[in-house]
Amino acid sequence: MENDPDAGVPMGAPHRPGDDWRCKDDAEEWPCQVFRRRMWSLYQGNRPRLAEVMGGFRDKATATLPDLTPKQAEARFVGWVHDPPVRRRLRAI
């Protein structure tokens, strides 16, 4: 199976990375929390496939971010996959 990090993620979707690997919408380091939640939902908890996809993004980022160590890249792009994003609960007013 080809490791295509953009598979299933529309390029025009919000919370995409900019050239500096910061989120275009909230300026957080990418992948931002919104994107992580979106990907978790999209892959419905399929951690191996999600890790594979995010590994593709990791590889693209390390090619353009020379100061990012392999350990930092792994933690930032793939490490969160095994610890699902926390969903906030809305409280009634």
mmCIF file of N, CA and C in Angstrom:
data_model
loop_
_atom_site.group_PDB
_atom_site.id
_atom_site.type_symbol
_atom_site.label_atom_id
_atom_site.label_comp_id
_atom_site.label_asym_id
_atom_site.label_seq_id
_atom_site.Cartn_x
_atom_site.Cartn_y
_atom_site.Cartn_z
ATOM 1 N N MET A 1 0.849 -1.178 0.000
ATOM 2 C CA MET A 1 0.000 0.000 0.000
ATOM 3 C C MET A 1 0.895 1.242 0.000
ATOM 4 N N GLU A 2 0.603 2.162 -0.864
ATOM 5 C CA GLU A 2 1.398 3.379 -0.959
ATOM 6 C C GLU A 2 1.095 4.285 0.227
ATOM 7 N N ASN A 3 2.114 4.923 0.756
ATOM 8 C CA ASN A 3 1.962 5.808 1.891
ATOM 9 C C ASN A 3 1.681 7.219 1.382
ATOM 10 N N ASP A 4 0.411 7.536 1.155
ATOM 11 C CA ASP A 4 -0.003 8.843 0.637
ATOM 12 C C ASP A 4 -0.632 9.639 1.763
ATOM 13 N N PRO A 5 0.096 10.609 2.348
ATOM 14 C CA PRO A 5 -0.435 11.340 3.484
ATOM 15 C C PRO A 5 -1.650 12.185 3.156
ATOM 16 N N ASP A 6 -1.847 12.526 1.890
ATOM 17 C CA ASP A 6 -2.978 13.375 1.543
ATOM 18 C C ASP A 6 -4.221 12.583 1.166
ATOM 19 N N ALA A 7 -4.151 11.255 1.184
ATOM 20 C CA ALA A 7 -5.306 10.432 0.814
ATOM 21 C C ALA A 7 -6.446 10.671 1.793
ATOM 22 N N GLY A 8 -7.593 10.968 1.262
ATOM 23 C CA GLY A 8 -8.771 11.143 2.097
ATOM 24 C C GLY A 8 -8.851 12.479 2.799
ATOM 25 N N VAL A 9 -7.909 13.366 2.556
ATOM 26 C CA VAL A 9 -7.925 14.680 3.203
ATOM 27 C C VAL A 9 -7.957 15.735 2.108
ATOM 28 N N PRO A 10 -9.126 16.360 1.876
ATOM 29 C CA PRO A 10 -9.221 17.363 0.816
ATOM 30 C C PRO A 10 -8.226 18.506 1.023
ATOM 31 N N MET A 11 -7.510 18.851 -0.024
ATOM 32 C CA MET A 11 -6.493 19.902 0.078
ATOM 33 C C MET A 11 -7.094 21.249 0.449
ATOM 34 N N GLY A 12 -8.352 21.490 0.098
ATOM 35 C CA GLY A 12 -8.980 22.763 0.436
ATOM 36 C C GLY A 12 -9.585 22.784 1.827
ATOM 37 N N ALA A 13 -9.466 21.674 2.553
ATOM 38 C CA ALA A 13 -10.059 21.587 3.893
ATOM 39 C C ALA A 13 -9.369 22.560 4.840
ATOM 40 N N PRO A 14 -10.111 23.064 5.821
ATOM 41 C CA PRO A 14 -9.480 23.934 6.818
ATOM 42 C C PRO A 14 -8.458 23.166 7.657
ATOM 43 N N HIS A 15 -7.603 23.903 8.297
ATOM 44 C CA HIS A 15 -6.588 23.374 9.200
ATOM 45 C C HIS A 15 -5.552 22.527 8.469
ATOM 46 N N ARG A 16 -5.161 22.991 7.290
ATOM 47 C CA ARG A 16 -4.085 22.376 6.510
ATOM 48 C C ARG A 16 -2.771 23.061 6.877
ATOM 49 N N PRO A 17 -1.646 22.400 6.630
ATOM 50 C CA PRO A 17 -0.365 23.014 6.959
ATOM 51 C C PRO A 17 0.052 24.051 5.923
ATOM 52 N N GLY A 18 0.723 25.076 6.420
ATOM 53 C CA GLY A 18 1.335 26.045 5.526
ATOM 54 C C GLY A 18 2.743 25.586 5.186
ATOM 55 N N ASP A 19 3.458 26.380 4.408
ATOM 56 C CA ASP A 19 4.827 26.036 4.017
ATOM 57 C C ASP A 19 5.757 25.884 5.214
ATOM 58 N N ASP A 20 5.413 26.556 6.335
ATOM 59 C CA ASP A 20 6.237 26.501 7.542
ATOM 60 C C ASP A 20 5.751 25.427 8.524
ATOM 61 N N TRP A 21 4.827 24.589 8.097
ATOM 62 C CA TRP A 21 4.247 23.515 8.907
ATOM 63 C C TRP A 21 3.558 24.047 10.150
ATOM 64 N N ARG A 22 2.905 25.200 9.979
ATOM 65 C CA ARG A 22 2.001 25.733 10.988
ATOM 66 C C ARG A 22 0.620 25.712 10.349
ATOM 67 N N CYS A 23 -0.397 25.542 11.174
ATOM 68 C CA CYS A 23 -1.765 25.484 10.666
ATOM 69 C C CYS A 23 -2.141 26.821 10.023
ATOM 70 N N LYS A 24 -2.734 26.747 8.851
ATOM 71 C CA LYS A 24 -3.135 27.957 8.135
ATOM 72 C C LYS A 24 -4.279 28.692 8.835
ATOM 73 N N ASP A 25 -5.038 27.985 9.679
ATOM 74 C CA ASP A 25 -6.205 28.597 10.309
ATOM 75 C C ASP A 25 -5.979 29.073 11.731
ATOM 76 N N ASP A 26 -5.212 28.352 12.514
ATOM 77 C CA ASP A 26 -5.048 28.777 13.911
ATOM 78 C C ASP A 26 -3.590 29.035 14.292
ATOM 79 N N ALA A 27 -2.676 28.885 13.339
ATOM 80 C CA ALA A 27 -1.242 29.181 13.502
ATOM 81 C C ALA A 27 -0.545 28.285 14.521
ATOM 82 N N GLU A 28 -1.193 27.209 14.974
ATOM 83 C CA GLU A 28 -0.536 26.242 15.857
ATOM 84 C C GLU A 28 0.441 25.411 15.032
ATOM 85 N N GLU A 29 1.386 24.765 15.732
ATOM 86 C CA GLU A 29 2.211 23.785 15.034
ATOM 87 C C GLU A 29 1.274 22.756 14.441
ATOM 88 N N TRP A 30 1.563 22.377 13.205
ATOM 89 C CA TRP A 30 0.701 21.407 12.535
ATOM 90 C C TRP A 30 1.272 20.012 12.710
ATOM 91 N N PRO A 31 0.476 19.016 12.972
ATOM 92 C CA PRO A 31 -0.981 19.005 12.957
ATOM 93 C C PRO A 31 -1.568 19.598 14.242
ATOM 94 N N CYS A 32 -2.470 20.538 14.061
ATOM 95 C CA CYS A 32 -3.105 21.205 15.190
ATOM 96 C C CYS A 32 -4.162 20.272 15.807
ATOM 97 N N GLN A 33 -4.690 20.677 16.946
ATOM 98 C CA GLN A 33 -5.676 19.846 17.644
ATOM 99 C C GLN A 33 -6.925 19.608 16.807
ATOM 100 N N VAL A 34 -7.384 20.616 16.076
ATOM 101 C CA VAL A 34 -8.585 20.451 15.245
ATOM 102 C C VAL A 34 -8.329 19.403 14.168
ATOM 103 N N PHE A 35 -7.181 19.480 13.518
ATOM 104 C CA PHE A 35 -6.858 18.504 12.477
ATOM 105 C C PHE A 35 -6.719 17.105 13.066
ATOM 106 N N ARG A 36 -6.100 17.002 14.233
ATOM 107 C CA ARG A 36 -5.953 15.692 14.872
ATOM 108 C C ARG A 36 -7.318 15.067 15.155
ATOM 109 N N ARG A 37 -8.229 15.849 15.699
ATOM 110 C CA ARG A 37 -9.577 15.318 15.962
ATOM 111 C C ARG A 37 -10.259 14.907 14.665
ATOM 112 N N ARG A 38 -10.095 15.700 13.630
ATOM 113 C CA ARG A 38 -10.698 15.387 12.330
ATOM 114 C C ARG A 38 -10.140 14.073 11.778
ATOM 115 N N MET A 39 -8.839 13.896 11.862
ATOM 116 C CA MET A 39 -8.222 12.677 11.358
ATOM 117 C C MET A 39 -8.633 11.466 12.188
ATOM 118 N N TRP A 40 -8.703 11.641 13.494
ATOM 119 C CA TRP A 40 -9.124 10.541 14.358
ATOM 120 C C TRP A 40 -10.523 10.089 13.965
ATOM 121 N N SER A 41 -11.394 11.043 13.706
ATOM 122 C CA SER A 41 -12.766 10.730 13.298
ATOM 123 C C SER A 41 -12.790 10.093 11.909
ATOM 124 N N LEU A 42 -12.022 10.637 10.992
ATOM 125 C CA LEU A 42 -11.982 10.135 9.625
ATOM 126 C C LEU A 42 -11.524 8.673 9.581
ATOM 127 N N TYR A 43 -10.512 8.348 10.352
ATOM 128 C CA TYR A 43 -9.978 6.987 10.351
ATOM 129 C C TYR A 43 -10.644 6.094 11.390
ATOM 130 N N GLN A 44 -11.626 6.606 12.067
ATOM 131 C CA GLN A 44 -12.469 5.847 12.999
ATOM 132 C C GLN A 44 -11.656 4.937 13.917
ATOM 133 N N GLY A 45 -10.598 5.486 14.451
ATOM 134 C CA GLY A 45 -9.795 4.727 15.402
ATOM 135 C C GLY A 45 -8.865 3.698 14.792
ATOM 136 N N ASN A 46 -8.731 3.664 13.468
ATOM 137 C CA ASN A 46 -7.805 2.730 12.808
ATOM 138 C C ASN A 46 -6.394 3.282 12.982
ATOM 139 N N ARG A 47 -5.815 3.019 14.140
ATOM 140 C CA ARG A 47 -4.512 3.581 14.491
ATOM 141 C C ARG A 47 -3.392 3.209 13.520
ATOM 142 N N PRO A 48 -3.295 1.955 13.082
ATOM 143 C CA PRO A 48 -2.204 1.644 12.146
ATOM 144 C C PRO A 48 -2.277 2.454 10.852
ATOM 145 N N ARG A 49 -3.455 2.585 10.276
ATOM 146 C CA ARG A 49 -3.590 3.351 9.030
ATOM 147 C C ARG A 49 -3.356 4.838 9.282
ATOM 148 N N LEU A 50 -3.887 5.358 10.371
ATOM 149 C CA LEU A 50 -3.684 6.769 10.700
ATOM 150 C C LEU A 50 -2.198 7.051 10.931
ATOM 151 N N ALA A 51 -1.508 6.159 11.619
ATOM 152 C CA ALA A 51 -0.068 6.333 11.845
ATOM 153 C C ALA A 51 0.690 6.314 10.526
ATOM 154 N N GLU A 52 0.265 5.465 9.613
ATOM 155 C CA GLU A 52 0.905 5.402 8.297
ATOM 156 C C GLU A 52 0.722 6.726 7.540
ATOM 157 N N VAL A 53 -0.485 7.240 7.553
ATOM 158 C CA VAL A 53 -0.763 8.503 6.868
ATOM 159 C C VAL A 53 0.024 9.648 7.505
ATOM 160 N N MET A 54 0.010 9.717 8.833
ATOM 161 C CA MET A 54 0.723 10.798 9.503
ATOM 162 C C MET A 54 2.235 10.634 9.347
ATOM 163 N N GLY A 55 2.707 9.395 9.181
ATOM 164 C CA GLY A 55 4.117 9.175 8.906
ATOM 165 C C GLY A 55 4.530 9.782 7.575
ATOM 166 N N GLY A 56 3.622 9.784 6.620
ATOM 167 C CA GLY A 56 3.898 10.439 5.347
ATOM 168 C C GLY A 56 4.063 11.941 5.508
ATOM 169 N N PHE A 57 3.200 12.535 6.341
ATOM 170 C CA PHE A 57 3.345 13.968 6.632
ATOM 171 C C PHE A 57 4.651 14.228 7.371
ATOM 172 N N ARG A 58 5.010 13.339 8.295
ATOM 173 C CA ARG A 58 6.273 13.470 9.038
ATOM 174 C C ARG A 58 7.452 13.501 8.069
ATOM 175 N N ASP A 59 7.411 12.600 7.094
ATOM 176 C CA ASP A 59 8.506 12.533 6.126
ATOM 177 C C ASP A 59 8.587 13.799 5.284
ATOM 178 N N LYS A 60 7.439 14.321 4.879
ATOM 179 C CA LYS A 60 7.440 15.579 4.110
ATOM 180 C C LYS A 60 7.990 16.726 4.955
ATOM 181 N N ALA A 61 7.569 16.777 6.215
ATOM 182 C CA ALA A 61 7.986 17.881 7.090
ATOM 183 C C ALA A 61 9.479 17.823 7.382
ATOM 184 N N THR A 62 10.016 16.654 7.647
ATOM 185 C CA THR A 62 11.446 16.570 7.975
ATOM 186 C C THR A 62 12.320 16.971 6.794
ATOM 187 N N ALA A 63 11.794 16.834 5.595
ATOM 188 C CA ALA A 63 12.545 17.246 4.411
ATOM 189 C C ALA A 63 12.622 18.771 4.290
ATOM 190 N N THR A 64 11.676 19.478 4.926
ATOM 191 C CA THR A 64 11.637 20.941 4.796
ATOM 192 C C THR A 64 11.908 21.680 6.099
ATOM 193 N N LEU A 65 12.005 20.956 7.208
ATOM 194 C CA LEU A 65 12.281 21.577 8.511
ATOM 195 C C LEU A 65 13.600 21.015 9.054
ATOM 196 N N PRO A 66 14.729 21.599 8.669
ATOM 197 C CA PRO A 66 16.024 21.035 9.043
ATOM 198 C C PRO A 66 16.303 21.018 10.550
ATOM 199 N N ASP A 67 15.664 21.875 11.318
ATOM 200 C CA ASP A 67 15.915 21.922 12.764
ATOM 201 C C ASP A 67 15.087 20.901 13.542
ATOM 202 N N LEU A 68 14.162 20.228 12.872
ATOM 203 C CA LEU A 68 13.308 19.241 13.516
ATOM 204 C C LEU A 68 14.043 17.902 13.580
ATOM 205 N N THR A 69 14.329 17.440 14.797
ATOM 206 C CA THR A 69 15.033 16.160 14.947
ATOM 207 C C THR A 69 14.068 15.017 14.626
ATOM 208 N N PRO A 70 14.598 13.851 14.297
ATOM 209 C CA PRO A 70 13.722 12.701 14.033
ATOM 210 C C PRO A 70 12.803 12.378 15.218
ATOM 211 N N LYS A 71 13.327 12.503 16.430
ATOM 212 C CA LYS A 71 12.514 12.236 17.627
ATOM 213 C C LYS A 71 11.376 13.253 17.751
ATOM 214 N N GLN A 72 11.670 14.523 17.515
ATOM 215 C CA GLN A 72 10.644 15.566 17.567
ATOM 216 C C GLN A 72 9.598 15.347 16.482
ATOM 217 N N ALA A 73 10.051 14.996 15.297
ATOM 218 C CA ALA A 73 9.124 14.769 14.181
ATOM 219 C C ALA A 73 8.192 13.606 14.481
ATOM 220 N N GLU A 74 8.734 12.540 15.016
ATOM 221 C CA GLU A 74 7.919 11.369 15.352
ATOM 222 C C GLU A 74 6.864 11.721 16.395
ATOM 223 N N ALA A 75 7.267 12.439 17.430
ATOM 224 C CA ALA A 75 6.327 12.825 18.483
ATOM 225 C C ALA A 75 5.243 13.753 17.943
ATOM 226 N N ARG A 76 5.632 14.703 17.148
ATOM 227 C CA ARG A 76 4.687 15.706 16.638
ATOM 228 C C ARG A 76 3.696 15.145 15.632
ATOM 229 N N PHE A 77 4.156 14.328 14.718
ATOM 230 C CA PHE A 77 3.302 13.865 13.634
ATOM 231 C C PHE A 77 2.646 12.514 13.872
ATOM 232 N N VAL A 78 3.284 11.650 14.630
ATOM 233 C CA VAL A 78 2.758 10.297 14.793
ATOM 234 C C VAL A 78 2.458 9.958 16.258
ATOM 235 N N GLY A 79 3.193 10.528 17.179
ATOM 236 C CA GLY A 79 3.065 10.167 18.583
ATOM 237 C C GLY A 79 1.664 10.297 19.144
ATOM 238 N N TRP A 80 0.923 11.268 18.699
ATOM 239 C CA TRP A 80 -0.426 11.505 19.223
ATOM 240 C C TRP A 80 -1.427 10.443 18.778
ATOM 241 N N VAL A 81 -1.126 9.698 17.738
ATOM 242 C CA VAL A 81 -2.061 8.713 17.186
ATOM 243 C C VAL A 81 -2.431 7.657 18.224
ATOM 244 N N HIS A 82 -1.502 7.326 19.099
ATOM 245 C CA HIS A 82 -1.754 6.297 20.096
ATOM 246 C C HIS A 82 -2.412 6.853 21.353
ATOM 247 N N ASP A 83 -2.612 8.162 21.382
ATOM 248 C CA ASP A 83 -3.283 8.822 22.499
ATOM 249 C C ASP A 83 -4.340 9.734 21.888
ATOM 250 N N PRO A 84 -5.571 9.236 21.699
ATOM 251 C CA PRO A 84 -6.600 9.992 20.989
ATOM 252 C C PRO A 84 -6.791 11.398 21.551
ATOM 253 N N PRO A 85 -7.097 12.354 20.682
ATOM 254 C CA PRO A 85 -7.353 13.723 21.130
ATOM 255 C C PRO A 85 -8.522 13.769 22.102
ATOM 256 N N VAL A 86 -8.417 14.642 23.072
ATOM 257 C CA VAL A 86 -9.480 14.818 24.060
ATOM 258 C C VAL A 86 -10.601 15.629 23.436
ATOM 259 N N ARG A 87 -11.801 15.147 23.620
ATOM 260 C CA ARG A 87 -12.958 15.896 23.138
ATOM 261 C C ARG A 87 -13.513 16.731 24.275
ATOM 262 N N ARG A 88 -13.763 17.969 23.981
ATOM 263 C CA ARG A 88 -14.343 18.848 25.000
ATOM 264 C C ARG A 88 -15.836 18.637 25.066
ATOM 265 N N ARG A 89 -16.338 18.632 26.265
ATOM 266 C CA ARG A 89 -17.785 18.537 26.441
ATOM 267 C C ARG A 89 -18.335 19.943 26.650
ATOM 268 N N LEU A 90 -19.418 20.208 25.994
ATOM 269 C CA LEU A 90 -20.061 21.496 26.156
ATOM 270 C C LEU A 90 -20.993 21.431 27.363
ATOM 271 N N ARG A 91 -20.933 22.460 28.178
ATOM 272 C CA ARG A 91 -21.797 22.507 29.355
ATOM 273 C C ARG A 91 -23.034 23.327 29.033
ATOM 274 N N ALA A 92 -24.138 22.901 29.579
ATOM 275 C CA ALA A 92 -25.372 23.675 29.417
ATOM 276 C C ALA A 92 -25.264 24.961 30.212
ATOM 277 N N ILE A 93 -25.819 25.999 29.661
ATOM 278 C CA ILE A 93 -25.763 27.317 30.343
ATOM 279 C C ILE A 93 -26.967 27.490 31.211
#
